[in-house]
Short mmCIF file of C-alpha atoms and ligand atoms in Angstrom, two decimals:
data_model
loop_
_atom_site.label_atom_id
_atom_site.label_comp_id
_atom_site.label_asym_id
_atom_site.label_seq_id
_atom_site.Cartn_x
_atom_site.Cartn_y
_atom_site.Cartn_z
CA MET D 1 27.69 -11.48 -0.56
CA THR D 2 29.42 -8.15 -0.67
CA LYS D 3 28.07 -5.58 -3.08
CA ARG D 4 31.12 -5.78 -5.35
CA PHE D 5 30.88 -9.53 -5.54
CA TRP D 6 27.21 -9.33 -6.37
CA LEU D 7 27.84 -6.82 -9.15
CA ALA D 8 30.60 -8.89 -10.68
CA GLY D 9 28.34 -11.95 -10.63
CA THR D 10 25.58 -10.06 -12.38
CA LEU D 11 27.92 -8.76 -15.08
CA LEU D 12 29.28 -12.20 -15.72
CA ALA D 13 25.81 -13.67 -15.99
CA ALA D 14 24.81 -10.91 -18.38
CA GLN D 15 27.78 -11.63 -20.66
CA VAL D 16 27.11 -15.34 -20.73
CA PHE D 17 23.48 -14.69 -21.48
CA ALA D 18 24.26 -12.17 -24.24
CA ALA D 19 26.37 -14.84 -25.91
CA ASN D 20 23.48 -17.30 -25.69
CA ILE D 21 21.06 -14.84 -27.21
CA SER D 22 23.20 -14.10 -30.25
CA MET D 23 23.52 -17.81 -30.88
CA ALA D 24 19.81 -18.43 -30.59
CA GLU D 25 17.56 -18.28 -33.63
CA SER D 26 15.47 -15.37 -32.49
CA VAL D 27 13.73 -14.01 -29.44
CA THR D 28 9.96 -14.33 -29.75
CA PHE D 29 6.99 -13.17 -27.73
CA ASN D 30 5.52 -16.63 -27.20
CA LYS D 31 8.74 -18.38 -26.27
CA ASP D 32 10.72 -15.74 -24.40
CA VAL D 33 8.77 -12.60 -23.53
CA LEU D 34 5.35 -13.87 -22.43
CA PRO D 35 6.75 -15.94 -19.53
CA ILE D 36 8.42 -12.77 -18.18
CA LEU D 37 5.24 -10.74 -18.54
CA GLN D 38 3.27 -13.43 -16.73
CA ARG D 39 5.73 -13.50 -13.83
CA ASN D 40 6.58 -9.85 -13.47
CA CYS D 41 4.01 -7.61 -15.16
CA GLN D 42 0.52 -9.06 -15.45
CA THR D 43 -0.47 -8.54 -11.82
CA CYS D 44 -0.89 -4.89 -12.77
CA HIS D 45 -1.04 -4.99 -16.58
CA ARG D 46 -4.42 -6.68 -17.13
CA PRO D 47 -7.95 -5.42 -17.60
CA GLY D 48 -9.45 -3.87 -14.46
CA ASN D 49 -6.09 -3.37 -12.79
CA ILE D 50 -3.96 -0.27 -12.19
CA ALA D 51 -1.74 -0.22 -15.28
CA PRO D 52 -3.05 1.66 -18.32
CA MET D 53 -2.62 -1.21 -20.78
CA SER D 54 -2.93 -4.99 -20.79
CA LEU D 55 0.14 -7.18 -21.37
CA LEU D 56 -1.84 -10.44 -21.44
CA THR D 57 -1.63 -11.14 -25.17
CA TYR D 58 0.61 -10.51 -28.15
CA GLU D 59 -2.02 -8.25 -29.69
CA SER D 60 -2.22 -5.99 -26.64
CA ALA D 61 1.52 -6.03 -25.86
CA ARG D 62 2.93 -5.60 -29.39
CA PRO D 63 2.27 -1.83 -29.71
CA TRP D 64 4.19 -1.32 -26.46
CA ALA D 65 7.35 -3.21 -27.46
CA LYS D 66 9.59 -0.14 -27.61
CA ALA D 67 8.07 1.41 -24.47
CA MET D 68 8.57 -1.91 -22.65
CA LYS D 69 12.21 -1.97 -23.61
CA ALA D 70 12.68 1.60 -22.38
CA ALA D 71 10.76 0.93 -19.16
CA VAL D 72 12.72 -2.20 -18.21
CA VAL D 73 16.16 -0.96 -19.27
CA THR D 74 15.76 2.12 -17.07
CA ARG D 75 14.24 -0.11 -14.34
CA LYS D 76 11.21 2.16 -14.18
CA MET D 77 9.19 -1.05 -14.58
CA PRO D 78 8.34 -3.11 -12.68
CA PRO D 79 8.17 -0.58 -9.81
CA TRP D 80 10.21 -1.66 -6.78
CA PHE D 81 12.04 0.50 -4.27
CA ALA D 82 13.58 -1.75 -1.61
CA ASP D 83 17.35 -1.56 -1.25
CA PRO D 84 18.41 -5.10 -2.30
CA GLN D 85 21.03 -5.12 0.45
CA TYR D 86 18.37 -5.73 3.11
CA GLY D 87 15.72 -8.43 3.23
CA HIS D 88 14.32 -10.79 0.62
CA PHE D 89 10.75 -10.23 -0.49
CA SER D 90 8.44 -12.78 -2.05
CA ASN D 91 6.59 -10.17 -4.10
CA ASP D 92 9.75 -8.59 -5.54
CA PRO D 93 8.97 -8.37 -9.27
CA SER D 94 12.41 -7.03 -10.22
CA LEU D 95 13.74 -8.44 -13.47
CA LYS D 96 16.96 -10.38 -13.79
CA GLN D 97 19.41 -8.72 -16.17
CA SER D 98 18.81 -11.63 -18.56
CA ASP D 99 15.07 -10.82 -18.64
CA ILE D 100 15.81 -7.19 -19.42
CA ASP D 101 18.11 -8.28 -22.25
CA THR D 102 15.40 -10.58 -23.64
CA ILE D 103 12.77 -7.83 -23.76
CA ALA D 104 15.26 -5.38 -25.29
CA LYS D 105 16.37 -7.89 -27.92
CA TRP D 106 12.77 -8.73 -28.79
CA ALA D 107 11.83 -5.06 -29.21
CA GLU D 108 14.91 -4.39 -31.35
CA SER D 109 14.28 -7.33 -33.65
CA GLY D 110 10.78 -6.25 -34.72
CA ALA D 111 8.87 -7.79 -31.80
CA PRO D 112 8.04 -11.13 -33.52
CA GLN D 113 5.20 -13.28 -32.19
CA GLY D 114 6.81 -16.68 -32.78
CA ASP D 115 5.18 -20.07 -32.76
CA ALA D 116 1.88 -20.42 -30.87
CA LYS D 117 2.99 -23.81 -29.50
CA ASP D 118 5.88 -22.13 -27.63
CA ALA D 119 3.53 -20.00 -25.55
CA PRO D 120 3.00 -20.93 -21.91
CA PRO D 121 -0.66 -21.45 -20.96
CA PRO D 122 -2.28 -18.14 -19.96
CA ILE D 123 -2.45 -17.44 -16.24
CA GLN D 124 -5.97 -17.93 -14.96
CA TRP D 125 -6.52 -14.56 -13.29
CA PRO D 126 -9.73 -14.49 -11.25
CA GLU D 127 -12.64 -12.79 -12.99
CA ASN D 128 -13.55 -9.10 -12.71
CA GLY D 129 -10.06 -7.85 -11.92
CA TRP D 130 -9.68 -9.64 -8.55
CA THR D 131 -6.21 -10.92 -7.69
CA ALA D 132 -7.45 -13.54 -5.21
CA LYS D 133 -10.77 -15.21 -6.01
CA PRO D 134 -12.99 -13.99 -3.16
CA ASP D 135 -15.36 -16.24 -1.20
CA ILE D 136 -17.38 -13.20 -0.11
CA VAL D 137 -17.77 -9.78 -1.74
CA LEU D 138 -18.86 -6.81 0.43
CA GLU D 139 -20.07 -3.77 -1.46
CA GLY D 140 -19.36 -0.13 -0.64
CA VAL D 141 -21.50 2.83 -1.62
CA PRO D 142 -21.25 4.48 -5.05
CA TYR D 143 -19.78 7.98 -5.06
CA THR D 144 -19.67 10.30 -8.02
CA VAL D 145 -16.43 12.22 -8.10
CA PRO D 146 -17.11 15.62 -9.68
CA PRO D 147 -14.81 16.75 -12.48
CA ALA D 148 -13.47 19.79 -10.56
CA PRO D 149 -14.80 20.53 -7.09
CA ALA D 150 -14.12 23.78 -5.29
CA LYS D 151 -10.44 24.02 -4.36
CA ASN D 152 -9.96 20.52 -5.79
CA VAL D 153 -10.30 18.96 -2.36
CA ILE D 154 -12.52 16.02 -1.57
CA GLU D 155 -12.09 15.30 2.11
CA TRP D 156 -11.52 11.79 3.37
CA MET D 157 -14.81 9.99 3.84
CA THR D 158 -15.80 7.22 6.18
CA LEU D 159 -18.43 4.57 5.70
CA THR D 160 -19.76 1.68 7.74
CA THR D 161 -21.30 -1.39 6.14
CA ALA D 162 -22.49 -4.65 7.65
CA THR D 163 -20.38 -7.80 7.23
CA GLY D 164 -23.33 -10.12 7.68
CA PHE D 165 -21.11 -12.44 9.74
CA THR D 166 -23.42 -14.42 12.00
CA ARG D 167 -20.56 -16.37 13.60
CA ASP D 168 -16.88 -15.74 14.39
CA THR D 169 -15.07 -15.96 11.07
CA TRP D 170 -11.41 -16.48 10.11
CA VAL D 171 -10.61 -14.20 7.20
CA THR D 172 -7.45 -15.17 5.32
CA SER D 173 -7.20 -12.40 2.72
CA VAL D 174 -8.66 -8.95 2.18
CA GLU D 175 -8.69 -7.33 -1.26
CA ILE D 176 -10.09 -3.87 -1.98
CA LYS D 177 -11.25 -3.17 -5.52
CA PRO D 178 -12.34 0.33 -6.53
CA SER D 179 -14.10 0.43 -9.90
CA GLU D 180 -12.58 3.79 -10.88
CA LEU D 181 -8.87 3.61 -10.17
CA ALA D 182 -8.18 6.98 -11.82
CA VAL D 183 -9.94 8.91 -9.05
CA THR D 184 -9.23 6.58 -6.13
CA HIS D 185 -6.34 7.86 -4.06
CA HIS D 186 -6.82 5.19 -1.43
CA ILE D 187 -9.42 3.11 0.37
CA CYS D 188 -8.72 1.48 3.72
CA VAL D 189 -10.99 -0.94 5.52
CA SER D 190 -11.03 -2.64 8.90
CA PHE D 191 -13.46 -4.69 10.94
CA VAL D 192 -14.96 -2.89 13.93
CA PRO D 193 -17.41 -3.84 16.69
CA HIS D 194 -21.04 -3.09 15.92
CA ARG D 195 -22.33 0.08 17.58
CA PRO D 196 -26.09 0.09 18.18
CA ASN D 197 -26.54 3.61 16.74
CA VAL D 198 -24.32 3.09 13.71
CA VAL D 199 -25.53 4.55 10.41
CA TYR D 200 -24.95 2.06 7.64
CA ASN D 201 -24.19 2.84 3.99
CA SER D 202 -23.75 6.58 4.42
CA LEU D 203 -20.60 8.43 3.37
CA LEU D 204 -19.45 10.82 6.12
CA TRP D 205 -16.77 13.46 6.04
CA VAL D 206 -15.43 16.50 7.83
CA ASP D 207 -15.39 19.69 5.74
CA LYS D 208 -12.14 21.17 6.92
CA GLN D 209 -11.27 24.79 6.55
CA ARG D 210 -8.46 25.16 4.05
CA ASP D 211 -6.45 28.07 2.69
CA GLU D 212 -6.12 28.85 -1.03
CA GLU D 213 -3.45 26.16 -1.42
CA GLY D 214 -5.74 23.62 0.21
CA VAL D 215 -3.78 23.37 3.45
CA GLU D 216 -5.87 22.80 6.56
CA VAL D 217 -6.01 26.01 8.59
CA ALA D 218 -7.52 25.71 12.03
CA PRO D 219 -8.37 22.24 13.29
CA SER D 220 -10.68 23.78 15.92
CA GLU D 221 -12.84 25.21 13.16
CA ARG D 222 -13.42 21.83 11.58
CA ARG D 223 -16.96 21.02 10.65
CA ILE D 224 -18.61 17.68 10.45
CA ALA D 225 -21.13 16.30 8.02
CA LEU D 226 -23.80 14.27 9.74
CA PRO D 227 -25.83 11.73 7.82
CA THR D 228 -29.31 12.77 6.76
CA ALA D 229 -32.23 10.71 5.55
CA ASP D 230 -31.17 11.09 1.92
CA GLY D 231 -27.68 9.95 2.92
CA ARG D 232 -26.00 13.09 1.54
CA GLY D 233 -24.84 14.60 4.79
CA ARG D 234 -25.43 17.98 6.40
CA ASP D 235 -22.93 20.52 7.59
CA VAL D 236 -22.89 21.33 11.28
CA PRO D 237 -20.23 23.15 13.28
CA SER D 238 -18.48 20.70 15.45
CA GLY D 239 -15.61 19.73 17.62
CA ILE D 240 -16.42 16.11 16.86
CA ARG D 241 -14.17 14.08 14.64
CA ASN D 242 -15.62 11.12 12.84
CA ASN D 243 -12.54 10.75 10.76
CA PRO D 244 -9.36 10.60 12.80
CA PRO D 245 -6.19 10.49 10.71
CA PRO D 246 -4.16 7.27 10.95
CA ASN D 247 -1.88 8.46 13.70
CA ALA D 248 -4.84 9.24 15.88
CA ALA D 249 -5.91 5.68 15.32
CA ALA D 250 -2.50 4.55 16.48
CA GLU D 251 -3.06 6.62 19.58
CA ASN D 252 -6.33 4.82 20.18
CA ASN D 253 -4.46 1.57 19.75
CA ARG D 254 -2.99 1.90 23.21
CA GLY D 255 -6.22 1.44 25.04
CA ALA D 256 -8.82 0.05 22.71
CA ASP D 257 -9.54 -3.48 23.72
CA ASP D 258 -12.78 -3.97 21.88
CA ALA D 259 -11.53 -2.90 18.49
CA ARG D 260 -8.32 -4.84 19.17
CA GLY D 261 -6.09 -2.25 17.61
CA GLY D 262 -7.89 1.07 17.49
CA VAL D 263 -8.37 1.20 13.74
CA GLY D 264 -10.12 -2.13 14.00
CA LEU D 265 -9.10 -5.60 12.96
CA GLY D 266 -7.31 -6.29 9.73
CA PHE D 267 -6.64 -2.70 8.71
CA THR D 268 -6.00 -3.04 4.95
CA CYS D 269 -5.64 -0.46 2.21
CA TYR D 270 -5.99 -0.16 -1.51
CA VAL D 271 -3.33 2.20 -2.82
CA PRO D 272 -1.78 2.22 -6.30
CA GLY D 273 0.38 -0.88 -6.54
CA ARG D 274 -1.21 -2.72 -3.63
CA ALA D 275 -4.74 -4.08 -3.37
CA LEU D 276 -4.51 -7.52 -1.79
CA SER D 277 -3.44 -8.46 1.73
CA ASP D 278 -3.05 -12.21 1.69
CA PHE D 279 -2.30 -13.94 4.99
CA ARG D 280 -2.44 -17.48 3.63
CA PRO D 281 1.31 -17.75 2.91
CA PHE D 282 1.91 -17.07 6.63
CA HIS D 283 -0.67 -19.65 7.78
CA ALA D 284 -2.41 -16.73 9.44
CA GLY D 285 -5.81 -15.13 9.51
CA LEU D 286 -7.93 -12.50 11.19
CA LEU D 287 -10.54 -13.72 13.63
CA ILE D 288 -13.55 -11.48 13.03
CA PRO D 289 -16.20 -11.81 15.74
CA ALA D 290 -19.80 -12.34 14.70
CA GLY D 291 -21.71 -9.12 14.08
CA TYR D 292 -18.64 -6.95 13.44
CA ASP D 293 -19.06 -4.19 10.86
CA LEU D 294 -16.75 -3.10 8.08
CA ASN D 295 -15.35 0.40 8.47
CA TRP D 296 -14.12 2.18 5.32
CA THR D 297 -11.92 5.26 4.90
CA ILE D 298 -12.06 6.59 1.36
CA HIS D 299 -10.08 9.30 -0.38
CA TYR D 300 -10.95 10.37 -3.91
CA THR D 301 -9.02 12.87 -5.99
CA PRO D 302 -10.73 14.44 -9.02
CA ASN D 303 -8.98 13.93 -12.34
CA GLY D 304 -11.06 16.15 -14.63
CA LYS D 305 -13.73 13.62 -15.60
CA GLU D 306 -16.91 12.86 -13.70
CA LEU D 307 -16.61 9.24 -12.58
CA THR D 308 -18.72 7.08 -10.28
CA ASP D 309 -16.72 4.67 -8.14
CA ARG D 310 -18.35 1.51 -6.82
CA PRO D 311 -15.79 -0.04 -4.47
CA GLU D 312 -15.91 -3.66 -3.33
CA VAL D 313 -14.03 -5.70 -0.75
CA GLY D 314 -13.29 -9.36 -1.48
CA LEU D 315 -12.57 -11.78 1.37
CA THR D 316 -11.33 -15.34 1.48
CA ILE D 317 -12.55 -17.38 4.43
CA ALA D 318 -10.58 -20.18 6.15
CA LYS D 319 -12.01 -23.67 5.92
CA GLU D 320 -9.93 -24.63 8.94
CA GLN D 321 -8.66 -22.46 11.76
CA PRO D 322 -5.29 -20.91 10.73
CA GLU D 323 -2.29 -21.50 12.99
CA ARG D 324 -1.55 -17.84 13.62
CA LEU D 325 -3.27 -14.53 14.13
CA LEU D 326 -2.41 -11.60 11.87
CA ILE D 327 -2.05 -8.06 13.23
CA GLU D 328 -1.58 -5.12 10.93
CA SER D 329 -0.61 -1.78 12.44
CA PHE D 330 1.51 1.29 11.85
CA GLY D 331 3.87 3.57 13.67
CA GLY D 332 4.02 7.33 13.79
CA THR D 333 5.79 10.25 15.33
CA ASP D 334 5.15 13.01 17.83
CA GLN D 335 2.83 15.05 15.63
CA THR D 336 3.07 18.13 17.80
CA LYS D 337 6.76 18.34 16.93
CA PHE D 338 6.39 17.50 13.24
CA ALA D 339 7.08 20.62 11.13
CA ILE D 340 9.21 20.53 7.99
CA PRO D 341 10.88 23.94 7.63
CA PRO D 342 10.78 25.73 4.28
CA ASN D 343 13.50 24.59 1.86
CA ASP D 344 14.76 21.83 4.18
CA GLY D 345 15.97 19.05 1.89
CA ASN D 346 16.52 16.42 4.57
CA TYR D 347 14.06 16.79 7.45
CA ALA D 348 13.89 13.93 9.93
CA PRO D 349 10.89 13.68 12.27
CA LEU D 350 11.29 11.94 15.62
CA PRO D 351 11.57 8.22 14.85
CA SER D 352 8.63 5.85 15.25
CA GLU D 353 9.26 3.37 18.03
CA ILE D 354 7.11 0.38 18.90
CA THR D 355 7.87 -2.37 21.41
CA PHE D 356 6.66 -5.93 20.82
CA LEU D 357 5.14 -7.25 24.02
CA GLU D 358 4.72 -10.80 22.68
CA ASN D 359 6.83 -13.11 20.54
CA ALA D 360 5.90 -12.34 16.96
CA GLU D 361 6.90 -12.81 13.34
CA LEU D 362 7.26 -9.78 11.11
CA VAL D 363 5.81 -10.58 7.68
CA TRP D 364 5.13 -7.32 5.83
CA MET D 365 6.05 -3.63 5.70
CA SER D 366 4.83 -0.64 3.73
CA PRO D 367 6.18 2.89 4.16
CA HIS D 368 3.67 5.70 3.80
CA MET D 369 4.53 9.36 3.38
CA HIS D 370 3.24 12.03 1.02
CA LEU D 371 4.78 14.13 -1.77
CA ARG D 372 7.75 15.34 0.28
CA GLY D 373 8.62 11.83 1.50
CA LYS D 374 12.24 10.97 0.67
CA ASP D 375 13.29 7.76 2.41
CA MET D 376 12.29 5.33 5.16
CA THR D 377 14.23 2.65 7.02
CA TYR D 378 12.80 -0.05 9.32
CA LYS D 379 15.15 -1.40 11.96
CA LEU D 380 14.71 -4.02 14.67
CA ILE D 381 16.53 -3.63 17.97
CA PHE D 382 16.54 -6.98 19.74
CA PRO D 383 16.47 -7.37 23.53
CA ASP D 384 20.19 -8.25 23.51
CA GLY D 385 20.94 -4.90 21.81
CA LYS D 386 21.66 -6.35 18.36
CA GLU D 387 20.25 -4.27 15.51
CA GLN D 388 19.08 -5.30 12.07
CA VAL D 389 17.71 -3.27 9.18
CA VAL D 390 14.72 -5.14 7.73
CA LEU D 391 13.67 -2.69 5.02
CA ASN D 392 15.34 0.31 3.46
CA VAL D 393 13.56 2.40 0.84
CA PRO D 394 16.23 4.92 -0.15
CA ARG D 395 14.18 6.69 -2.84
CA TYR D 396 10.60 6.76 -1.68
CA ASP D 397 8.13 7.56 -4.48
CA PHE D 398 4.70 8.70 -3.38
CA ASN D 399 3.15 7.44 -6.62
CA TRP D 400 3.87 3.84 -5.64
CA GLN D 401 2.54 2.68 -2.28
CA LEU D 402 4.11 -0.75 -2.37
CA GLY D 403 3.97 -3.39 0.32
CA TYR D 404 7.00 -5.59 0.97
CA ASP D 405 6.25 -9.25 1.83
CA LEU D 406 9.16 -10.89 3.65
CA LYS D 407 10.11 -14.19 2.05
CA GLN D 408 11.02 -15.61 5.46
CA PRO D 409 9.00 -14.22 8.38
CA MET D 410 11.38 -12.44 10.73
CA GLN D 411 11.41 -13.88 14.26
CA ILE D 412 10.81 -11.17 16.84
CA PRO D 413 11.37 -12.10 20.47
CA LYS D 414 9.23 -10.29 23.03
CA GLY D 415 10.88 -7.00 24.05
CA THR D 416 12.24 -6.24 20.57
CA LYS D 417 11.72 -2.71 19.28
CA LEU D 418 10.80 -1.64 15.76
CA VAL D 419 12.37 1.74 15.09
CA VAL D 420 11.57 3.53 11.84
CA VAL D 421 13.30 6.66 10.61
CA GLY D 422 12.39 8.73 7.58
CA HIS D 423 13.38 11.90 5.79
CA TYR D 424 11.52 14.55 3.82
CA ASP D 425 12.62 16.82 1.00
CA ASN D 426 10.95 20.21 1.13
CA SER D 427 13.46 21.78 -1.26
CA VAL D 428 13.19 22.81 -4.91
CA ASN D 429 15.07 19.61 -5.80
CA ASN D 430 11.92 17.60 -5.10
CA LYS D 431 9.96 17.74 -8.34
CA PHE D 432 6.70 16.84 -6.54
CA ASN D 433 7.07 19.80 -4.18
CA ALA D 434 4.46 22.42 -5.10
CA ASP D 435 5.74 25.00 -2.59
CA PRO D 436 9.15 24.74 -0.90
CA ASN D 437 8.57 28.01 0.93
CA ARG D 438 6.04 26.76 3.42
CA THR D 439 6.31 24.84 6.64
CA VAL D 440 4.64 21.46 6.23
CA PHE D 441 2.63 19.82 9.02
CA ILE D 442 0.85 16.50 9.42
CA GLY D 443 -2.39 16.33 7.42
CA ASN D 444 -4.56 14.10 5.30
CA MET D 445 -3.90 15.67 1.92
CA THR D 446 -0.91 14.86 -0.22
CA TRP D 447 0.46 18.42 0.07
CA GLU D 448 0.38 17.99 3.83
CA GLU D 449 2.49 15.17 5.29
CA MET D 450 2.31 11.83 6.99
CA PHE D 451 4.77 9.53 8.67
CA ALA D 452 3.10 6.14 8.74
CA PRO D 453 5.32 3.06 8.65
CA PHE D 454 2.82 0.24 8.15
CA PHE D 455 3.70 -3.32 9.11
CA ALA D 456 2.10 -6.69 9.77
CA ILE D 457 3.05 -9.38 12.28
CA THR D 458 1.68 -12.76 13.12
CA VAL D 459 1.36 -14.01 16.69
CA ASP D 460 0.18 -17.19 18.34
CA LYS D 461 -3.59 -17.33 18.00
CA THR D 462 -4.05 -17.18 21.77
CA VAL D 463 -2.47 -13.69 21.97
CA SER D 464 -4.71 -10.66 22.44
CA PRO D 465 -3.84 -8.17 19.66
CA ALA D 466 -4.53 -5.19 21.93
CA LYS D 467 -1.74 -6.39 24.21
CA ALA D 468 0.83 -7.25 21.56
CA LEU D 469 2.26 -3.79 20.83
CA LYS D 470 3.30 -0.73 22.78
CA PHE D 471 3.48 2.57 20.89
CA ASN D 472 6.36 4.62 22.32
CA PHE D 473 5.38 7.95 20.77
CA ARG D 474 2.75 10.52 21.49
CA SER D 475 0.60 11.76 18.66
CA ALA D 476 -1.64 14.80 18.59
CA GLY D 477 -4.38 12.96 16.75
CA GLY D 478 -7.56 11.78 18.41
CA ALA D 479 -7.85 15.06 20.27
C1 HEC G 510 2.84 -2.82 -9.51
C2 HEC G 510 2.15 -2.71 -10.75
C3 HEC G 510 2.95 -2.82 -12.04
C4 HEC G 510 3.82 -3.81 -12.41
C5 HEC G 510 4.22 -5.07 -11.64
C6 HEC G 510 4.30 -3.44 -13.72
N1 HEC G 510 3.73 -2.27 -14.13
FE1 HEC G 510 4.09 -1.25 -15.87
N2 HEC G 510 2.88 0.26 -15.25
C7 HEC G 510 2.12 0.26 -14.13
C8 HEC G 510 1.37 1.51 -14.06
C9 HEC G 510 0.39 1.91 -12.97
C10 HEC G 510 1.74 2.26 -15.18
C11 HEC G 510 1.27 3.67 -15.55
C12 HEC G 510 1.91 4.73 -14.71
C13 HEC G 510 3.32 4.97 -15.02
O1 HEC G 510 3.72 4.98 -16.21
O2 HEC G 510 4.11 5.19 -14.08
C14 HEC G 510 2.69 1.45 -15.91
C15 HEC G 510 3.29 1.84 -17.09
C16 HEC G 510 4.04 1.01 -17.91
C17 HEC G 510 4.54 1.36 -19.20
C18 HEC G 510 4.36 2.70 -19.86
C19 HEC G 510 5.57 3.50 -19.45
C20 HEC G 510 5.61 4.85 -20.03
O3 HEC G 510 6.72 5.39 -19.99
O4 HEC G 510 4.59 5.35 -20.48
C21 HEC G 510 5.21 0.27 -19.69
C22 HEC G 510 5.87 0.14 -21.04
C23 HEC G 510 5.14 -0.76 -18.68
N3 HEC G 510 4.43 -0.27 -17.60
C24 HEC G 510 5.72 -2.00 -18.78
C25 HEC G 510 5.79 -2.92 -17.74
C26 HEC G 510 6.50 -4.17 -17.81
C27 HEC G 510 7.23 -4.67 -19.05
C28 HEC G 510 6.37 -4.77 -16.61
C29 HEC G 510 6.95 -6.08 -16.16
C30 HEC G 510 8.33 -6.30 -16.45
C31 HEC G 510 5.56 -3.90 -15.77
N4 HEC G 510 5.24 -2.79 -16.50
C32 HEC G 510 5.20 -4.20 -14.46
C33 HEC G 510 2.06 -0.73 -13.17
C34 HEC G 510 2.88 -1.86 -13.14
#
C-alpha cells in the first residue's frame, strides 16, 4: 500500500469507529480498556517490570486515566520507533487508532469501571516479574550501587558464573532480570568456554582514567582491578583488558572458534524495554556445550539512592532438539575513524558491513547508540544486487533500547550483505547532548558513543556459528 492510501484507510476506519463509540452505551474499563492494556501495555506495566506503575487492575490503572490518554494520543506510549513502511514486527505494540480513541473516550467520561463480568480473564504473567517462566535460574552477584560515586562513573563490570550444565544443552530463551531497574543501565550475558583459571562470582572492572566530564582520556593508562580473596578487587596498573567493549568482541568474532562468536554464545542483553530473548517462535535454540560458563557484562548508573542489585538470568530448556541454531551478533564501524566533530548535527560513521557466509534467516534487530544517536537503517544487499531495507529507526531514542522481532523471518541467501548506516546529532538541537563543543569518540559511557547494530539470525543446526559471518570492518577494540 502506498503511504497516502494507508493514511486514508486509517482515517476512514477512525471515522467509522467514532460513530460506533457515540452510539454505544459507554466505554468501560472492564469491557473496552483492559483488553488493550493486556495486549499492549502490561508487558512493562506490571509489578517488577520497567514501567513505574502497574496497569493490571482497575484500582492501579484508574489514577492514571488522564495520563494514559495523553500518552497514547501523543503516541509516546507504547514506545515503538520502527518506520512502519519497512518490515512487520511481531512485538509491535503500537495501538490502532480505534484503541487510542477508546482510551481517550474512557478517560474523558470519568474512567468508569463497568461490569465485572465484561472483564477478560487476567493474563497469567509468570511469578516474580519474569516474562517467560524459566526452567533454570542462574544467579549473579549482588552489587551495592552507591548514591553518588566520585565523578558519577561506575565502570562496566564483568562477572563469570558457572552454568552447572553437565551435558550439552539446548537453550530456547534467555531472560535477564535485574532486581533494581532504576540503577541498571544494562546487563549482557553470553555462554563462554570454561577456562581452568577462571575466577567465579567476582565482579571485575577496569578503572579508566577520565577527565572532569567523565570522558575516557588515555586508553594506555587504563588500570585493571584484579580479584582478591574478599572479592572486592585491587587496582594494578595494566595494559590488560578484561572488559573489551562490544566492537572489540566483534573483532574477536573473526577468529574465535571456541567461543563461536567472540562474545560467546547467545549474547543477550537486558536494557530498558527489552529483557527476554525468546527463540521458540523461530524453532531455534542455542546449543550450549557441557561445562560452559556464563559471562556477564554489567553497567550500573547511580540514581541518588543506595540500592543493591541482585541480577538473575532465567533460561528455558528444549525438551526436544530445535530445528535451527540461533546466532546473535552485532556490527560496528572502523573505530579509528569514528570522531563526531563539535556541533555536527548529522554525522555518519563508516557503515557496518557483514557478509553472510551461509544461508540464514534474519529474525531480530536492535540498534544501539548512545545519547547522540539519531537514526539507524538496516539494509540487505542480495547476491543479485537487489537491495531491501529491513528496519528503519528514523528517530532513535537512547532511553528505549528496543528489539524488533520480524513477523516473518527474512530469507538470506549465502553471500548477502547486511549494511547498516547511522547518524549522530552532536548539535545543540539534541536535548540529550550535554556538550556540543567536544569531539565524541567511541566509548562505554553514554556521553561517549557506540555504533552497534545488533541482530539475530537462525541457521541450519549443522552450521558452525564461527563460520557463518564475515565482518567487513576493522575496529580498534581488542588492542
Ligand atoms: C516497553 C515497555 C512499555 C510499554 C509496552 C508501555 N509502557 Fe508506559 N511506560 C513505560 C516506562 C518505562 C515508563 C516510564 C518512563 C517514561 O515515562 O518514559 C512509562 C510511562 C507511562 C506513563 C506515564 C507517562 C508520563 O508522562 O508520565 C503512562 C501514562 C503510560 N506509560 C501508559 C502506557 C500505556 C497506556 C501503554 C499501553 C498502551 C504503555 N504505557 C505501554 C514502559 C512501557
